[in-house]
Amino acid sequence: MIFKYIKSRWSQPCGYKEILDLAWPLILSASAVTIQQFVDRIFLSWYSSEALAAAAPSGAFSFLAIGLFIGIVGYSNAFIAQYNGAGLNNRISSCVWQAIYLSIIFSALILCILPFSEKLFTYTGHSFKLRVLEIQYFNIMIVGAFFSICGSAVSGFFMGLGKTRILLAANICATIVNIILDYLLIFGKFGFPEMGIKGAAYATIAAMAVSFIILTAILFNRSNRNEFQTHLGWKLNSKLIARMMKYGFPNGLQLTIDCFVWSMFLLFVGRLGTVELAATTLAFQINSVSFMPVIGVGTAVAIIAARELGKNMADNAVKSAVSALHLSGVYNALIAVLYVGLPIIFIYPFTSKADPESAKQLFNLSVILLRFLAIYTVADSLSIIFASVLRGAGDTLFVMGAFFVLGIGFLMLPVYYAVQPEGGGLIWAWSFVTIYIFLLSITFFFRFRQGKWKHMRVIEHPSIIYEG
């Protein structure tokens, strides 16, 4: 019976096959981006433990600074998917151009942060040597933020139309560039200067620039000019921009809140010691790589849900969510078993070339943290799938609110207490992480079951009236 059910659901609309056809390039694409960070961290761990420890908080703070803007312009993919589902392809080009205009403005605004970077990291409580490295990495990422923000706007076109293989090709090229430059610039090989953590930052910016250039060239190629008139939608559309801000701002703010909460988590853990921060950084990097398939499935189901809602076929959007839950649940259950049973396969790349004494401490602590990941990994996949469907529909305000309330009340504040001398330390801090993830999954599940999202649209469809 199970086999027959799987076979039936495989081929039906919004079934396993449709999701995987859309998701596998997204999975590999997202994995490629994460592998860039993964390689950064491996090389930095070989370079010095201070460089590895500094990369996580400075990287988190740099994304915190630009996450709002990436979330706003990146949400154009929901508009494009709903326009495509509703058969309004003539409006897609204008949507892309408005996102590009917003990206240029946001990229200029972000530079205003640079004069305050040194003061920002002074408040971390980290050692002076660590702060110097954090500031160096942060400043370089902010200067190169244009490629990240505008790249997100251009990516929205391909993602919204389900042209995910193009995104994969661009990100593979970017990953190759990143790995090569990482090796050359971090360690100073083949005549390049030895730059340490600064080399990792420059390599990341160069990779984002490569991806942006490739996607922009394809956006305006002959095929897309003919089908979507991408070269003609450049006129400013204030009404469309207003709608993009209405739905995109909560989406971007949710990314910012999420990044802020996790940045504070890393900051608080850093007060416990360098080993604790390094182990936490390592655990997050391991989870980010192994979790990429779920992120890809979540992105795919958001696109499918938005497209089906554009067609006024909410039942199909529900089917896509159920199919995604089955796929992600099985995968994460297997990952949880590996986290507990074979932690060495995840940890060894980080510790193989480190100082033996430091490597032993890092390994032992990381094994414990992987057990926490195993406990909450399935719940994390549930929250991602449900939240993705809600975002695809336009329920971005609720998603943002949930991340804010739960992130502040059940993660950031409890962890702040946990790192105090009387608070219980790293184990208690990670216990609150687990509670937070479970609460997110429960919250989004009930919102999904409530069904209000089925009547929401981000596009100006005349047959749709939604209040509230």
PDB file of N, CA and C in Angstrom, residues 27-71:
ATOM      1  N   ILE A  27      18.296  22.746  -4.722  1.00  0.00           N
ATOM      2  CA  ILE A  27      19.068  22.074  -3.676  1.00  0.00           C
ATOM      3  C   ILE A  27      20.553  22.181  -3.979  1.00  0.00           C
ATOM      4  N   LEU A  28      20.923  21.834  -5.207  1.00  0.00           N
ATOM      5  CA  LEU A  28      22.341  21.903  -5.582  1.00  0.00           C
ATOM      6  C   LEU A  28      22.836  23.339  -5.611  1.00  0.00           C
ATOM      7  N   SER A  29      21.955  24.253  -6.040  1.00  0.00           N
ATOM      8  CA  SER A  29      22.328  25.668  -6.083  1.00  0.00           C
ATOM      9  C   SER A  29      22.566  26.213  -4.685  1.00  0.00           C
ATOM     10  N   ALA A  30      21.619  25.943  -3.779  1.00  0.00           N
ATOM     11  CA  ALA A  30      21.788  26.385  -2.398  1.00  0.00           C
ATOM     12  C   ALA A  30      22.969  25.683  -1.746  1.00  0.00           C
ATOM     13  N   SER A  31      23.161  24.418  -2.080  1.00  0.00           N
ATOM     14  CA  SER A  31      24.306  23.683  -1.548  1.00  0.00           C
ATOM     15  C   SER A  31      25.609  24.284  -2.048  1.00  0.00           C
ATOM     16  N   ALA A  32      25.612  24.729  -3.305  1.00  0.00           N
ATOM     17  CA  ALA A  32      26.815  25.344  -3.853  1.00  0.00           C
ATOM     18  C   ALA A  32      27.181  26.604  -3.078  1.00  0.00           C
ATOM     19  N   VAL A  33      26.173  27.418  -2.775  1.00  0.00           N
ATOM     20  CA  VAL A  33      26.422  28.632  -1.999  1.00  0.00           C
ATOM     21  C   VAL A  33      26.923  28.280  -0.602  1.00  0.00           C
ATOM     22  N   THR A  34      26.299  27.284   0.008  1.00  0.00           N
ATOM     23  CA  THR A  34      26.705  26.883   1.350  1.00  0.00           C
ATOM     24  C   THR A  34      28.081  26.236   1.336  1.00  0.00           C
ATOM     25  N   ILE A  35      28.385  25.498   0.277  1.00  0.00           N
ATOM     26  CA  ILE A  35      29.709  24.904   0.155  1.00  0.00           C
ATOM     27  C   ILE A  35      30.773  25.988   0.099  1.00  0.00           C
ATOM     28  N   GLN A  36      30.436  27.121  -0.514  1.00  0.00           N
ATOM     29  CA  GLN A  36      31.381  28.241  -0.505  1.00  0.00           C
ATOM     30  C   GLN A  36      31.731  28.621   0.933  1.00  0.00           C
ATOM     31  N   GLN A  37      30.717  28.761   1.780  1.00  0.00           N
ATOM     32  CA  GLN A  37      30.953  29.081   3.178  1.00  0.00           C
ATOM     33  C   GLN A  37      31.651  27.927   3.888  1.00  0.00           C
ATOM     34  N   PHE A  38      31.264  26.712   3.541  1.00  0.00           N
ATOM     35  CA  PHE A  38      31.858  25.523   4.160  1.00  0.00           C
ATOM     36  C   PHE A  38      33.363  25.485   3.888  1.00  0.00           C
ATOM     37  N   VAL A  39      33.747  25.723   2.634  1.00  0.00           N
ATOM     38  CA  VAL A  39      35.168  25.714   2.270  1.00  0.00           C
ATOM     39  C   VAL A  39      35.888  26.880   2.946  1.00  0.00           C
ATOM     40  N   ASP A  40      35.228  28.040   2.982  1.00  0.00           N
ATOM     41  CA  ASP A  40      35.789  29.172   3.723  1.00  0.00           C
ATOM     42  C   ASP A  40      36.176  28.751   5.136  1.00  0.00           C
ATOM     43  N   ARG A  41      35.224  28.115   5.815  1.00  0.00           N
ATOM     44  CA  ARG A  41      35.436  27.760   7.216  1.00  0.00           C
ATOM     45  C   ARG A  41      36.509  26.684   7.376  1.00  0.00           C
ATOM     46  N   ILE A  42      36.543  25.720   6.444  1.00  0.00           N
ATOM     47  CA  ILE A  42      37.579  24.692   6.522  1.00  0.00           C
ATOM     48  C   ILE A  42      38.963  25.317   6.360  1.00  0.00           C
ATOM     49  N   PHE A  43      39.121  26.153   5.320  1.00  0.00           N
ATOM     50  CA  PHE A  43      40.414  26.795   5.105  1.00  0.00           C
ATOM     51  C   PHE A  43      40.794  27.696   6.276  1.00  0.00           C
ATOM     52  N   LEU A  44      39.806  28.417   6.809  1.00  0.00           N
ATOM     53  CA  LEU A  44      40.090  29.292   7.944  1.00  0.00           C
ATOM     54  C   LEU A  44      40.435  28.494   9.191  1.00  0.00           C
ATOM     55  N   SER A  45      39.814  27.316   9.348  1.00  0.00           N
ATOM     56  CA  SER A  45      40.163  26.474  10.498  1.00  0.00           C
ATOM     57  C   SER A  45      41.595  25.971  10.380  1.00  0.00           C
ATOM     58  N   TRP A  46      42.061  25.748   9.140  1.00  0.00           N
ATOM     59  CA  TRP A  46      43.449  25.359   8.930  1.00  0.00           C
ATOM     60  C   TRP A  46      44.393  26.548   9.135  1.00  0.00           C
ATOM     61  N   TYR A  47      43.887  27.732   8.850  1.00  0.00           N
ATOM     62  CA  TYR A  47      44.712  28.937   8.971  1.00  0.00           C
ATOM     63  C   TYR A  47      44.913  29.321  10.437  1.00  0.00           C
ATOM     64  N   SER A  48      43.795  29.452  11.185  1.00  0.00           N
ATOM     65  CA  SER A  48      43.887  29.721  12.623  1.00  0.00           C
ATOM     66  C   SER A  48      42.515  29.572  13.250  1.00  0.00           C
ATOM     67  N   SER A  49      42.475  29.178  14.526  1.00  0.00           N
ATOM     68  CA  SER A  49      41.200  29.035  15.225  1.00  0.00           C
ATOM     69  C   SER A  49      40.535  30.396  15.415  1.00  0.00           C
ATOM     70  N   GLU A  50      41.349  31.458  15.536  1.00  0.00           N
ATOM     71  CA  GLU A  50      40.786  32.811  15.680  1.00  0.00           C
ATOM     72  C   GLU A  50      40.051  33.231  14.418  1.00  0.00           C
ATOM     73  N   ALA A  51      40.632  32.908  13.251  1.00  0.00           N
ATOM     74  CA  ALA A  51      39.973  33.252  11.986  1.00  0.00           C
ATOM     75  C   ALA A  51      38.657  32.500  11.836  1.00  0.00           C
ATOM     76  N   LEU A  52      38.641  31.224  12.224  1.00  0.00           N
ATOM     77  CA  LEU A  52      37.403  30.454  12.161  1.00  0.00           C
ATOM     78  C   LEU A  52      36.356  31.028  13.100  1.00  0.00           C
ATOM     79  N   ALA A  53      36.762  31.352  14.326  1.00  0.00           N
ATOM     80  CA  ALA A  53      35.817  31.883  15.308  1.00  0.00           C
ATOM     81  C   ALA A  53      35.273  33.240  14.878  1.00  0.00           C
ATOM     82  N   ALA A  54      36.097  34.058  14.217  1.00  0.00           N
ATOM     83  CA  ALA A  54      35.676  35.404  13.809  1.00  0.00           C
ATOM     84  C   ALA A  54      34.748  35.382  12.605  1.00  0.00           C
ATOM     85  N   ALA A  55      34.856  34.354  11.772  1.00  0.00           N
ATOM     86  CA  ALA A  55      34.085  34.323  10.525  1.00  0.00           C
ATOM     87  C   ALA A  55      32.594  34.228  10.776  1.00  0.00           C
ATOM     88  N   ALA A  56      32.172  33.462  11.781  1.00  0.00           N
ATOM     89  CA  ALA A  56      30.737  33.255  12.018  1.00  0.00           C
ATOM     90  C   ALA A  56      30.027  34.526  12.467  1.00  0.00           C
ATOM     91  N   PRO A  57      30.475  35.198  13.539  1.00  0.00           N
ATOM     92  CA  PRO A  57      29.753  36.405  13.949  1.00  0.00           C
ATOM     93  C   PRO A  57      29.847  37.539  12.942  1.00  0.00           C
ATOM     94  N   SER A  58      31.008  37.717  12.309  1.00  0.00           N
ATOM     95  CA  SER A  58      31.135  38.800  11.331  1.00  0.00           C
ATOM     96  C   SER A  58      30.300  38.512  10.087  1.00  0.00           C
ATOM     97  N   GLY A  59      30.260  37.233   9.664  1.00  0.00           N
ATOM     98  CA  GLY A  59      29.406  36.874   8.541  1.00  0.00           C
ATOM     99  C   GLY A  59      27.943  37.047   8.868  1.00  0.00           C
ATOM    100  N   ALA A  60      27.572  36.678  10.096  1.00  0.00           N
ATOM    101  CA  ALA A  60      26.182  36.835  10.518  1.00  0.00           C
ATOM    102  C   ALA A  60      25.788  38.304  10.577  1.00  0.00           C
ATOM    103  N   PHE A  61      26.673  39.144  11.108  1.00  0.00           N
ATOM    104  CA  PHE A  61      26.366  40.569  11.201  1.00  0.00           C
ATOM    105  C   PHE A  61      26.311  41.227   9.829  1.00  0.00           C
ATOM    106  N   SER A  62      27.132  40.771   8.901  1.00  0.00           N
ATOM    107  CA  SER A  62      27.078  41.342   7.550  1.00  0.00           C
ATOM    108  C   SER A  62      25.755  40.982   6.879  1.00  0.00           C
ATOM    109  N   PHE A  63      25.306  39.735   7.063  1.00  0.00           N
ATOM    110  CA  PHE A  63      24.001  39.376   6.504  1.00  0.00           C
ATOM    111  C   PHE A  63      22.880  40.101   7.238  1.00  0.00           C
ATOM    112  N   LEU A  64      23.071  40.317   8.534  1.00  0.00           N
ATOM    113  CA  LEU A  64      22.085  41.080   9.291  1.00  0.00           C
ATOM    114  C   LEU A  64      21.897  42.468   8.693  1.00  0.00           C
ATOM    115  N   ALA A  65      23.000  43.053   8.239  1.00  0.00           N
ATOM    116  CA  ALA A  65      22.941  44.400   7.675  1.00  0.00           C
ATOM    117  C   ALA A  65      22.225  44.440   6.332  1.00  0.00           C
ATOM    118  N   ILE A  66      22.366  43.390   5.532  1.00  0.00           N
ATOM    119  CA  ILE A  66      21.792  43.406   4.180  1.00  0.00           C
ATOM    120  C   ILE A  66      20.577  42.503   4.040  1.00  0.00           C
ATOM    121  N   GLY A  67      20.266  41.719   5.076  1.00  0.00           N
ATOM    122  CA  GLY A  67      19.182  40.746   4.974  1.00  0.00           C
ATOM    123  C   GLY A  67      17.833  41.372   4.670  1.00  0.00           C
ATOM    124  N   LEU A  68      17.560  42.537   5.268  1.00  0.00           N
ATOM    125  CA  LEU A  68      16.289  43.227   5.012  1.00  0.00           C
ATOM    126  C   LEU A  68      16.124  43.515   3.528  1.00  0.00           C
ATOM    127  N   PHE A  69      17.176  44.018   2.910  1.00  0.00           N
ATOM    128  CA  PHE A  69      17.107  44.411   1.503  1.00  0.00           C
ATOM    129  C   PHE A  69      17.048  43.198   0.584  1.00  0.00           C
ATOM    130  N   ILE A  70      17.789  42.151   0.924  1.00  0.00           N
ATOM    131  CA  ILE A  70      17.723  40.920   0.137  1.00  0.00           C
ATOM    132  C   ILE A  70      16.318  40.329   0.196  1.00  0.00           C
ATOM    133  N   GLY A  71      15.710  40.368   1.387  1.00  0.00           N
ATOM    134  CA  GLY A  71      14.363  39.839   1.541  1.00  0.00           C
ATOM    135  C   GLY A  71      13.319  40.609   0.764  1.00  0.00           C
TER     136      GLY A  71
END
